PDB file of C-alpha atoms in Angstrom:
ATOM      1  CA  SER A   1       0.000   0.000   0.000  1.00 36.00           C
ATOM      2  CA  ARG A   2       0.977   3.635  -0.219  1.00 40.00           C
ATOM      3  CA  ASP A   3       1.673   3.683   3.527  1.00 41.00           C
ATOM      4  CA  GLU A   4       4.359   1.054   3.005  1.00 44.00           C
ATOM      5  CA  MET A   5       6.271   3.095   0.428  1.00 41.00           C
ATOM      6  CA  PRO A   6       9.377   5.065   1.390  1.00 42.00           C
ATOM      7  CA  GLU A   7       8.660   8.683   2.217  1.00 43.00           C
ATOM      8  CA  ASP A   8      10.707   9.702  -0.821  1.00 42.00           C
ATOM      9  CA  MET A   9       8.219   7.928  -3.063  1.00 40.00           C
ATOM     10  CA  HIS A  10       5.376   9.839  -1.419  1.00 37.00           C
ATOM     11  CA  ASP A  11       7.242  12.998  -2.413  1.00 36.00           C
ATOM     12  CA  GLU A  12       7.908  11.678  -5.903  1.00 36.00           C
ATOM     13  CA  VAL A  13       4.211  11.144  -6.508  1.00 36.00           C
ATOM     14  CA  GLN A  14       3.626  14.816  -5.807  1.00 33.00           C
ATOM     15  CA  LEU A  15       6.554  16.008  -7.931  1.00 29.00           C
ATOM     16  CA  THR A  16       6.034  14.067 -11.142  1.00 34.00           C
ATOM     17  CA  ALA A  17       4.895  17.151 -13.046  1.00 33.00           C
ATOM     18  CA  ALA A  18       8.244  18.818 -12.380  1.00 31.00           C
ATOM     19  CA  TYR A  19      10.236  15.916 -13.830  1.00 31.00           C
ATOM     20  CA  PRO A  20       9.186  15.266 -17.444  1.00 34.00           C
ATOM     21  CA  ASP A  21      12.003  12.833 -18.318  1.00 37.00           C
ATOM     22  CA  TRP A  22       9.950   9.687 -17.861  1.00 35.00           C
ATOM     23  CA  HIS A  23      10.819   6.489 -19.635  1.00 35.00           C
ATOM     24  CA  THR A  24       8.056   4.441 -21.186  1.00 35.00           C
ATOM     25  CA  PHE A  25       6.987   0.925 -21.978  1.00 38.00           C
ATOM     26  CA  SER A  26       6.525   0.172 -25.628  1.00 38.00           C
ATOM     27  CA  GLY A  27       5.478  -2.851 -27.581  1.00 42.00           C
ATOM     28  CA  LEU A  28       3.086  -4.417 -25.075  1.00 44.00           C
ATOM     29  CA  PRO A  29       0.425  -6.097 -27.227  1.00 46.00           C
ATOM     30  CA  ALA A  30      -3.081  -4.760 -26.690  1.00 47.00           C
ATOM     31  CA  GLY A  31      -5.857  -7.013 -25.466  1.00 50.00           C
ATOM     32  CA  LEU A  32      -3.700  -9.295 -23.315  1.00 48.00           C
ATOM     33  CA  SER A  33      -3.627  -9.659 -19.549  1.00 45.00           C
ATOM     34  CA  TYR A  34      -0.331  -9.110 -17.737  1.00 43.00           C
ATOM     35  CA  HIS A  35       1.044  -9.338 -14.262  1.00 41.00           C
ATOM     36  CA  ALA A  36       3.778  -6.939 -13.271  1.00 40.00           C
ATOM     37  CA  ARG A  37       6.006  -6.606 -10.250  1.00 39.00           C
ATOM     38  CA  PHE A  38       7.493  -3.367  -9.042  1.00 39.00           C
ATOM     39  CA  ALA A  39      10.642  -3.840  -6.989  1.00 38.00           C
ATOM     40  CA  VAL A  40      13.047  -1.308  -5.559  1.00 36.00           C
ATOM     41  CA  ILE A  41      16.417  -2.696  -4.539  1.00 35.00           C
ATOM     42  CA  SER A  42      19.189  -0.581  -3.096  1.00 32.00           C
ATOM     43  CA  PHE A  43      22.772  -1.065  -4.240  1.00 33.00           C
ATOM     44  CA  ALA A  44      23.854  -1.703  -0.669  1.00 34.00           C
ATOM     45  CA  GLY A  45      21.036  -4.112   0.064  1.00 34.00           C
ATOM     46  CA  GLU A  46      19.603  -1.662   2.571  1.00 35.00           C
ATOM     47  CA  GLY A  47      15.997  -2.117   1.585  1.00 34.00           C
ATOM     48  CA  PHE A  48      13.509  -3.929  -0.589  1.00 34.00           C
ATOM     49  CA  LEU A  49      10.036  -2.919  -1.692  1.00 36.00           C
ATOM     50  CA  SER A  50       7.855  -5.079  -3.892  1.00 38.00           C
ATOM     51  CA  GLN A  51       4.411  -4.313  -5.275  1.00 38.00           C
ATOM     52  CA  ALA A  52       2.498  -6.730  -7.481  1.00 38.00           C
ATOM     53  CA  ALA A  53      -0.367  -5.744  -9.735  1.00 37.00           C
ATOM     54  CA  LYS A  54      -2.478  -7.293 -12.460  1.00 36.00           C
ATOM     55  CA  PHE A  55      -3.456  -5.291 -15.509  1.00 37.00           C
ATOM     56  CA  ARG A  56      -4.896  -5.726 -18.972  1.00 38.00           C
ATOM     57  CA  THR A  57      -3.969  -3.734 -22.030  1.00 37.00           C
ATOM     58  CA  THR A  58      -6.786  -2.517 -24.236  1.00 37.00           C
ATOM     59  CA  THR A  59      -6.941  -0.926 -27.634  1.00 34.00           C
ATOM     60  CA  LYS A  60      -8.031   2.280 -25.885  1.00 35.00           C
ATOM     61  CA  MET A  61      -5.003   2.386 -23.584  1.00 29.00           C
ATOM     62  CA  PRO A  62      -2.427   4.968 -24.615  1.00 28.00           C
ATOM     63  CA  ALA A  63       0.803   3.473 -25.895  1.00 27.00           C
ATOM     64  CA  PRO A  64       3.398   3.500 -24.659  1.00 30.00           C
ATOM     65  CA  VAL A  65       2.395   3.255 -21.003  1.00 31.00           C
ATOM     66  CA  GLU A  66       4.129   5.847 -18.860  1.00 33.00           C
ATOM     67  CA  LEU A  67       6.004   4.731 -15.784  1.00 37.00           C
ATOM     68  CA  ARG A  68       4.544   6.802 -12.985  1.00 37.00           C
ATOM     69  CA  THR A  69       3.187   5.666  -9.661  1.00 35.00           C
ATOM     70  CA  VAL A  70       2.099   2.216  -8.535  1.00 39.00           C
ATOM     71  CA  TRP A  71      -1.578   2.543  -9.340  1.00 37.00           C
ATOM     72  CA  THR A  72      -3.855   0.060 -11.020  1.00 37.00           C
ATOM     73  CA  THR A  73      -7.199   0.229 -12.771  1.00 34.00           C
ATOM     74  CA  ASP A  74      -9.190  -2.267 -14.793  1.00 34.00           C
ATOM     75  CA  THR A  75      -7.196  -1.362 -17.887  1.00 31.00           C
ATOM     76  CA  ALA A  76      -3.739  -0.253 -16.852  1.00 32.00           C
ATOM     77  CA  VAL A  77      -1.043  -0.174 -14.212  1.00 34.00           C
ATOM     78  CA  ASN A  78       1.640   2.481 -13.878  1.00 35.00           C
ATOM     79  CA  PHE A  79       4.967   2.271 -12.074  1.00 42.00           C
ATOM     80  CA  ALA A  80       7.024   5.120 -10.668  1.00 38.00           C
ATOM     81  CA  TRP A  81      10.759   4.784 -11.135  1.00 38.00           C
ATOM     82  CA  HIS A  82      12.014   8.342 -11.469  1.00 35.00           C
ATOM     83  CA  TRP A  83      12.749   9.198  -7.861  1.00 33.00           C
ATOM     84  CA  ALA A  84      12.575  12.855  -6.921  1.00 33.00           C
ATOM     85  CA  PRO A  85      15.795  14.223  -5.441  1.00 33.00           C
ATOM     86  CA  PRO A  86      15.743  14.117  -1.627  1.00 34.00           C
ATOM     87  CA  ALA A  87      14.643  17.435  -0.194  1.00 39.00           C
ATOM     88  CA  GLU A  88      17.720  17.733   2.040  1.00 41.00           C
ATOM     89  CA  GLY A  89      20.658  16.251   0.186  1.00 42.00           C
ATOM     90  CA  GLY A  90      21.423  12.561  -0.082  1.00 41.00           C
ATOM     91  CA  ASP A  91      22.009  10.321  -3.071  1.00 39.00           C
ATOM     92  CA  LEU A  92      18.819   8.270  -3.313  1.00 36.00           C
ATOM     93  CA  ALA A  93      18.664   8.546  -7.095  1.00 36.00           C
ATOM     94  CA  GLU A  94      22.192   7.152  -7.341  1.00 36.00           C
ATOM     95  CA  LYS A  95      21.691   4.386  -4.774  1.00 33.00           C
ATOM     96  CA  TRP A  96      18.662   2.622  -6.183  1.00 35.00           C
ATOM     97  CA  HIS A  97      17.839   0.451  -9.150  1.00 35.00           C
ATOM     98  CA  ILE A  98      14.199  -0.102 -10.000  1.00 38.00           C
ATOM     99  CA  TYR A  99      13.140  -3.292 -11.711  1.00 40.00           C
ATOM    100  CA  VAL A 100       9.823  -3.932 -13.412  1.00 44.00           C
ATOM    101  CA  SER A 101       8.974  -7.429 -14.577  1.00 40.00           C
ATOM    102  CA  TRP A 102       5.878  -8.489 -16.462  1.00 41.00           C
ATOM    103  CA  SER A 103       4.416 -11.535 -18.116  1.00 39.00           C
ATOM    104  CA  PRO A 104       1.273 -12.599 -19.952  1.00 39.00           C
ATOM    105  CA  GLY A 105      -1.173 -14.626 -17.911  1.00 37.00           C
ATOM    106  CA  ASN A 106      -1.110 -15.337 -14.198  1.00 34.00           C
ATOM    107  CA  GLU A 107       2.550 -15.849 -13.343  1.00 36.00           C
ATOM    108  CA  LEU A 108       4.948 -13.246 -11.998  1.00 37.00           C
ATOM    109  CA  TYR A 109       8.470 -13.397 -13.363  1.00 35.00           C
ATOM    110  CA  ASP A 110      11.450 -12.760 -11.133  1.00 37.00           C
ATOM    111  CA  ALA A 111      12.944  -9.596 -12.578  1.00 36.00           C
ATOM    112  CA  ARG A 112      16.408 -10.637 -11.411  1.00 37.00           C
ATOM    113  CA  ALA A 113      16.283 -14.106 -12.954  1.00 35.00           C
ATOM    114  CA  ASP A 114      14.136 -13.883 -16.062  1.00 33.00           C
ATOM    115  CA  ASP A 115      15.100 -12.214 -19.300  1.00 31.00           C
ATOM    116  CA  HIS A 116      11.661 -10.602 -19.706  1.00 32.00           C
ATOM    117  CA  TYR A 117      12.372  -7.612 -17.560  1.00 34.00           C
ATOM    118  CA  PHE A 118      13.076  -3.922 -17.703  1.00 37.00           C
ATOM    119  CA  ARG A 119      15.996  -2.602 -15.706  1.00 36.00           C
ATOM    120  CA  LEU A 120      15.342   1.075 -15.188  1.00 34.00           C
ATOM    121  CA  GLU A 121      18.168   3.459 -14.431  1.00 32.00           C
ATOM    122  CA  GLN A 122      18.855   7.137 -14.917  1.00 30.00           C
ATOM    123  CA  PRO A 123      19.014   8.223 -17.600  1.00 29.00           C
ATOM    124  CA  ALA A 124      18.739   5.186 -19.880  1.00 31.00           C
ATOM    125  CA  LEU A 125      16.072   2.523 -20.208  1.00 32.00           C
ATOM    126  CA  ALA A 126      17.678  -0.812 -21.042  1.00 34.00           C
ATOM    127  CA  VAL A 127      15.419  -3.430 -22.593  1.00 35.00           C
ATOM    128  CA  PRO A 128      16.983  -6.869 -23.058  1.00 35.00           C
ATOM    129  CA  ALA A 129      16.860  -8.132 -26.619  1.00 32.00           C
TER     130      ALA A 129
END
């Protein structure tokens, strides 16, 4: 739930309009159901946050899907990965990798073990071939 997210993510949700450099999903076929997992893993192993959500693409859903906050509806799910800079210094944006994994159907893939994953880092979005 939102209450379980780091305070920095609470701030990020409020500051998305000020940071337009979002990366996007592309190429998700419309009309299929997906499961996705949102995981935040620190470089130093200091924390782990995982959110799972089920979503279905539709022909009416904008493409590509923007990565914003963890929020699901009957037709879409969005994931926030662009962390807002900490209000009072710190290096949160440099310390964290954000992984998003997805799969058709009912199974969740492990983003760290399966090749169907997106590894999201600033500033590049790397999509395995």
